[in-house]
CSV table of C-alpha atoms in Angstrom, one decimal:
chain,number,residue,atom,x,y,z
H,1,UNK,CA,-30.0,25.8,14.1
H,2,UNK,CA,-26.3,25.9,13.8
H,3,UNK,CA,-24.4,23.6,11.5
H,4,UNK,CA,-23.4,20.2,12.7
H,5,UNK,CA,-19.3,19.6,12.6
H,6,UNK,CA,-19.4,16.0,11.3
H,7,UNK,CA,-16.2,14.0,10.4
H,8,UNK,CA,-16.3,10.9,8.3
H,9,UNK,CA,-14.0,8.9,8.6
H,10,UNK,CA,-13.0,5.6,5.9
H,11,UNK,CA,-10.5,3.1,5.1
H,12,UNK,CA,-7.7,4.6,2.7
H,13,UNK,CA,-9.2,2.6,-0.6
H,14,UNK,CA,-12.4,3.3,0.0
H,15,UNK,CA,-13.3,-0.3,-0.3
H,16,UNK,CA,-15.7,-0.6,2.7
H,17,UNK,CA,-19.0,-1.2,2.1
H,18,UNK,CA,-19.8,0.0,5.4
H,19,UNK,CA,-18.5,3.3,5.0
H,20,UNK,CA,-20.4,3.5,1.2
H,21,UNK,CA,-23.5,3.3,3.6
H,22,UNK,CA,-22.7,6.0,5.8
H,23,UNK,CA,-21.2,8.5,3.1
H,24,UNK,CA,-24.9,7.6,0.9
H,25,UNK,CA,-26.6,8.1,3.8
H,26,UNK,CA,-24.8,11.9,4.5
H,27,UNK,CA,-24.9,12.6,0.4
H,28,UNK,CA,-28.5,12.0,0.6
H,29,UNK,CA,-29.5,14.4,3.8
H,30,UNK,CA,-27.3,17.6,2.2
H,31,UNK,CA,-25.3,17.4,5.0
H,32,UNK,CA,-21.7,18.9,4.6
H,33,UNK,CA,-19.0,16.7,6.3
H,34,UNK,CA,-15.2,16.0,6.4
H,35,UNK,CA,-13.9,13.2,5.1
H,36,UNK,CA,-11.1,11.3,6.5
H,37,UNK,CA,-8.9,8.3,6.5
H,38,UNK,CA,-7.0,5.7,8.7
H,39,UNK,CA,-5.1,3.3,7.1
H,40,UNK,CA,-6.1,-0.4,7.6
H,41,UNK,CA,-3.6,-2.6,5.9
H,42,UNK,CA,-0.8,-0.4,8.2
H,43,UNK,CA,-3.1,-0.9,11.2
H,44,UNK,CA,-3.4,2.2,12.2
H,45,UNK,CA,-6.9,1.6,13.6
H,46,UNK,CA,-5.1,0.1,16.0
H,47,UNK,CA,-2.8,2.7,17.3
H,48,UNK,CA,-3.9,4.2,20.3
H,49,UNK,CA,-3.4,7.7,18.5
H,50,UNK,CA,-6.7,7.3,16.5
H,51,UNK,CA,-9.5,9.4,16.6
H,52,UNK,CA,-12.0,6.2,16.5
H,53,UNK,CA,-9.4,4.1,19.0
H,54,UNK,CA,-11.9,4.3,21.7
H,55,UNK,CA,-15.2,3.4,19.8
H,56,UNK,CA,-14.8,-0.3,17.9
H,57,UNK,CA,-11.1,0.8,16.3
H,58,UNK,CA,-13.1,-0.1,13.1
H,59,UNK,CA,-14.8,2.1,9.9
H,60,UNK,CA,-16.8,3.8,9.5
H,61,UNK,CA,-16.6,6.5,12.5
H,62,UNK,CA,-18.8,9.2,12.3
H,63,UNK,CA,-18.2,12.0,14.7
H,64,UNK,CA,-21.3,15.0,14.8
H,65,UNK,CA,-20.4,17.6,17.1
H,66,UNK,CA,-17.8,15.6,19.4
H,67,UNK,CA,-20.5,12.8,19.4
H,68,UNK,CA,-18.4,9.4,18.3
H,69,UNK,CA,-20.7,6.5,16.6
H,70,UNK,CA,-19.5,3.4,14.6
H,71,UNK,CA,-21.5,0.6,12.9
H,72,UNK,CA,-23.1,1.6,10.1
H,73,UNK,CA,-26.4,0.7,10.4
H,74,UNK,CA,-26.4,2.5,14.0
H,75,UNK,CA,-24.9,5.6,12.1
H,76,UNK,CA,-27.5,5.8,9.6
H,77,UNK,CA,-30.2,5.3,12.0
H,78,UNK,CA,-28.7,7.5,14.2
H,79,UNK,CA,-28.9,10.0,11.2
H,80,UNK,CA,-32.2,9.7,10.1
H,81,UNK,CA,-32.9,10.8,13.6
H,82,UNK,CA,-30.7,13.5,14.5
H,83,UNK,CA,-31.4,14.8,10.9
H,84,UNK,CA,-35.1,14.4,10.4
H,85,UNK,CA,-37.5,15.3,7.8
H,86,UNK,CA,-38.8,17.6,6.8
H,87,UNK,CA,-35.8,19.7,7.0
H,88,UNK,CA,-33.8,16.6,5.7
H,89,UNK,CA,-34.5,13.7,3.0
H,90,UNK,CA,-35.3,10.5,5.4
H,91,UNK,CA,-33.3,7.4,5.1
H,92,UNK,CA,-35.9,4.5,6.0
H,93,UNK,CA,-39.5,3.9,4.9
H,94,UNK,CA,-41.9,6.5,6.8
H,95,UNK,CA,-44.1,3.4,7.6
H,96,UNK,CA,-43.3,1.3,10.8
H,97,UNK,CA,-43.3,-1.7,9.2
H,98,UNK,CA,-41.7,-0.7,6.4
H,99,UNK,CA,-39.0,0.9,8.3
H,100,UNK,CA,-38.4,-2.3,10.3
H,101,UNK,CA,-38.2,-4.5,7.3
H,102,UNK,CA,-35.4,-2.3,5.7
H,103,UNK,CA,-33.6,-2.5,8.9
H,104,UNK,CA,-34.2,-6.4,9.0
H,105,UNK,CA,-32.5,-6.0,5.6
H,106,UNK,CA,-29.3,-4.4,6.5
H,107,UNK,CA,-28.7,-6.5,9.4
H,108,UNK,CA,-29.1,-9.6,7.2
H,109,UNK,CA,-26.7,-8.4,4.7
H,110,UNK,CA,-24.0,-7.7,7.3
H,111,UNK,CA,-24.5,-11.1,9.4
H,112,UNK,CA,-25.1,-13.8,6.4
H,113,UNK,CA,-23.9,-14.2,3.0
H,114,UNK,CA,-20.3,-15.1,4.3
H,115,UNK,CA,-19.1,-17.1,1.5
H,116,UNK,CA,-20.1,-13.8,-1.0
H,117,UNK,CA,-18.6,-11.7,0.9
H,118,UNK,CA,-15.3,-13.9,1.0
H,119,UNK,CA,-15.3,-14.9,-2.2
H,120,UNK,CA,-16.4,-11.8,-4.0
H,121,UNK,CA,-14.6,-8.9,-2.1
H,122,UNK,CA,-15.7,-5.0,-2.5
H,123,UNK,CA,-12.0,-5.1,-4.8
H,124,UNK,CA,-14.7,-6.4,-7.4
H,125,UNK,CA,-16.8,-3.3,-7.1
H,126,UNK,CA,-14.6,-1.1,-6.3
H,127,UNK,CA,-11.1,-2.4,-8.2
H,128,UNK,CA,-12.3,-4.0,-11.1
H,129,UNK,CA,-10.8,-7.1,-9.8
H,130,UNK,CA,-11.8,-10.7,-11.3
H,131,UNK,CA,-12.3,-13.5,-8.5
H,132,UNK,CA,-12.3,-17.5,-9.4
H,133,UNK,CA,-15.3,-19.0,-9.7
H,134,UNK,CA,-17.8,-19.8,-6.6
H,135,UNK,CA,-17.4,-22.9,-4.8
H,136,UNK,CA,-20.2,-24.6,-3.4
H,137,UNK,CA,-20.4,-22.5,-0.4
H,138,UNK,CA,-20.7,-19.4,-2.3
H,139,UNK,CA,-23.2,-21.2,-5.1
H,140,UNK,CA,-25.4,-21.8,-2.2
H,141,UNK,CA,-25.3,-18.1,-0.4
H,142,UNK,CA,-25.9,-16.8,-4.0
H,143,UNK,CA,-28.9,-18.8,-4.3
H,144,UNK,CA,-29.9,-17.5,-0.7
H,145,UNK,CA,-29.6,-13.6,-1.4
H,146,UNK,CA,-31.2,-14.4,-4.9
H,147,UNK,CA,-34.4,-16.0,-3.7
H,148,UNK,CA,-34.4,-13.5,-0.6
H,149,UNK,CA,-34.0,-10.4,-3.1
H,150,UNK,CA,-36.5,-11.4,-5.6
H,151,UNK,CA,-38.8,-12.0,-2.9
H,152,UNK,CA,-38.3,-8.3,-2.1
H,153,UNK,CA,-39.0,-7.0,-4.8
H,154,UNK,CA,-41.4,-9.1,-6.0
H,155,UNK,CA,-43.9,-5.8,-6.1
H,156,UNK,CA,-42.2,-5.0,-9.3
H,157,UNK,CA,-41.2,-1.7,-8.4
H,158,UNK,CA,-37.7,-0.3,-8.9
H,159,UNK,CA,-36.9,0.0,-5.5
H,160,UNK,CA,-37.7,-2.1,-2.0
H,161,UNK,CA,-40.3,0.2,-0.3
H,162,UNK,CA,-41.6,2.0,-3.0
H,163,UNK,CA,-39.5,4.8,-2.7
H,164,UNK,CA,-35.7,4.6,-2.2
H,165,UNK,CA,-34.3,4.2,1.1
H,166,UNK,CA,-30.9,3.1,2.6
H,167,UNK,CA,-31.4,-0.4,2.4
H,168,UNK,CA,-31.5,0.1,-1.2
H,169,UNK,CA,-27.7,0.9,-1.5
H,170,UNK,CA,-27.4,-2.0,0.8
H,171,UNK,CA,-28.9,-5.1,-1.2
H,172,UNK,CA,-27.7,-3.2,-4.3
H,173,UNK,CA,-24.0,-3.4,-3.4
H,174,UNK,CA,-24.0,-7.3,-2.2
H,175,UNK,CA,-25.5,-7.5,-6.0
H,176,UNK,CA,-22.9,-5.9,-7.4
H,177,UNK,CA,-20.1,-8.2,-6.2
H,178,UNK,CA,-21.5,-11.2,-8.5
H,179,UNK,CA,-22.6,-8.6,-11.2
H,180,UNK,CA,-19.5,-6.9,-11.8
H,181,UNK,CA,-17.9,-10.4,-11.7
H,182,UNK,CA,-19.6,-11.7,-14.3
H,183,UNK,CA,-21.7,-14.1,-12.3
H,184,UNK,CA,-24.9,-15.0,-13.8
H,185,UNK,CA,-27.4,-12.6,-11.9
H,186,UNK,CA,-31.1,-13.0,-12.4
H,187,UNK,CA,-32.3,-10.3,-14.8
H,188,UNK,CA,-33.8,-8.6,-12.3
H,189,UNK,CA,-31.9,-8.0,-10.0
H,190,UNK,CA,-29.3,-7.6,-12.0
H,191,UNK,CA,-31.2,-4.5,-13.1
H,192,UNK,CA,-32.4,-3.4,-9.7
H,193,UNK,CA,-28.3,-3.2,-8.7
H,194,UNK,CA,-27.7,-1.4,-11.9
H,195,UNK,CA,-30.5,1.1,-11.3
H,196,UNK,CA,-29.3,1.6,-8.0
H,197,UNK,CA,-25.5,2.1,-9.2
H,198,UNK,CA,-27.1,5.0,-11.1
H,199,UNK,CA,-27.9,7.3,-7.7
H,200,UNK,CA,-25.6,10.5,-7.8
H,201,UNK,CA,-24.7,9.8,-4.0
H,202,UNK,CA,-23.4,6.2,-5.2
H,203,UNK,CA,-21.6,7.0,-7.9
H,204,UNK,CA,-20.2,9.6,-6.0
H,205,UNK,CA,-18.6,6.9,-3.1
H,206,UNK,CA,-17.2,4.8,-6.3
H,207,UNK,CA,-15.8,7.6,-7.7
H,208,UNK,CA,-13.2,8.2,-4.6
H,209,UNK,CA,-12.1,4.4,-4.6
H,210,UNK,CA,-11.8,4.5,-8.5
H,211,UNK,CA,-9.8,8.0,-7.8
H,212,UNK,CA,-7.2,6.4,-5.1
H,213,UNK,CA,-7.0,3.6,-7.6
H,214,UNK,CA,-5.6,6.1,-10.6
């Protein structure tokens, strides 16, 4: 089989969330990629001169062999596959159930938790910023993803299925806006996000924002 030509492509800080996904997901199949970047605060995502213009002018845009794809969670999907095991490491649980919960996951993360994700942008992660403390609103969807999360893990295993899967870098990065806040985090899942945070293809994604930041 011939190597695929796949293009990544980010916004400039690296901030995204929904890029991290897609570049853990491509760290963690071996597979080689380019890595590119459109400027969102300039708007060039809008320009009709950009590669993704015709997809959902948003990131992440993976291209694999002219094939365009946005939306994260169709990406890595898409990935797990194109790219399947056992030539490749899978992305998602092996059993069907499984699998579907992990998906249920990352679509819950990217459709709920609003007043996190406003109050507590990926400049916390990412930029070491400090944010003002929760209001109600966010009190309440940190209560949500708490009870939710421990539920999850309630097995007592280090990651959601058992063994690690995509969905994993997922629940571990909504985490990690109140943790690296300095929100009080239940002790376990403050240490399920930390464990998580550890994966080379993870600290690999924060090392490019912390690099554009220096």
């Amino acid at each position: 089989m011939s190597k695929p030509v796949i293009t990544l492509w980010s916004d400039a800080d690296f901030f995204s969330p929904y890029v991290m996904s897609v570049y853990v997901a491509l760290q963690e199949k071996g597979l080689p990629f380019t890595l590119k970047t459109v400027n969102l605060d300039l708007g060039e995502h809008l320009q009709p001169g950009w590669r993704g213009y015709s997809a959902t002018r948003r990131v992440p845009l993976l291209e694999v062999d002219g094939f365009e794809l946005s939306e994260s969670s169709a990406i890595t999907e898409y990935l797990d596959e194109s790219f399947a095991p056992p030539q490749w490491e899978r992305l998602y649980p092996h059993d069907l159930q499984k699998r579907a919960r992990a998906r249920q996951v990352q679509a819950w993360l990217r459709s709920d938790l609003m007043p996190i994700r406003e109050e507590r942008s990926t400049t916390v992660v990412f930029g070491g910023e400090k944010k003002a403390p929760l209001s109600e609103a966010g009190h309440q969807s940190a209560a949500k993803l708490f009870d939710t999360a421990a539920a999850l893990l309630s097995h007592g295993k280090p990651n959601l299925f058992g063994e690690w899967c995509i969905a994993d870098c997922d629940l571990a990065l909504m985490l990690n806006r109140l943790v690296m806040n300095g929100d009080d985090v239940p002790e376990l899942l403050a240490d399920y996000a930390a464990f998580q945070w550890q994966r080379s293809s993870i600290q690999r994604y924060a090392a490019l924002s912390a690099k554009r930041a220096g």
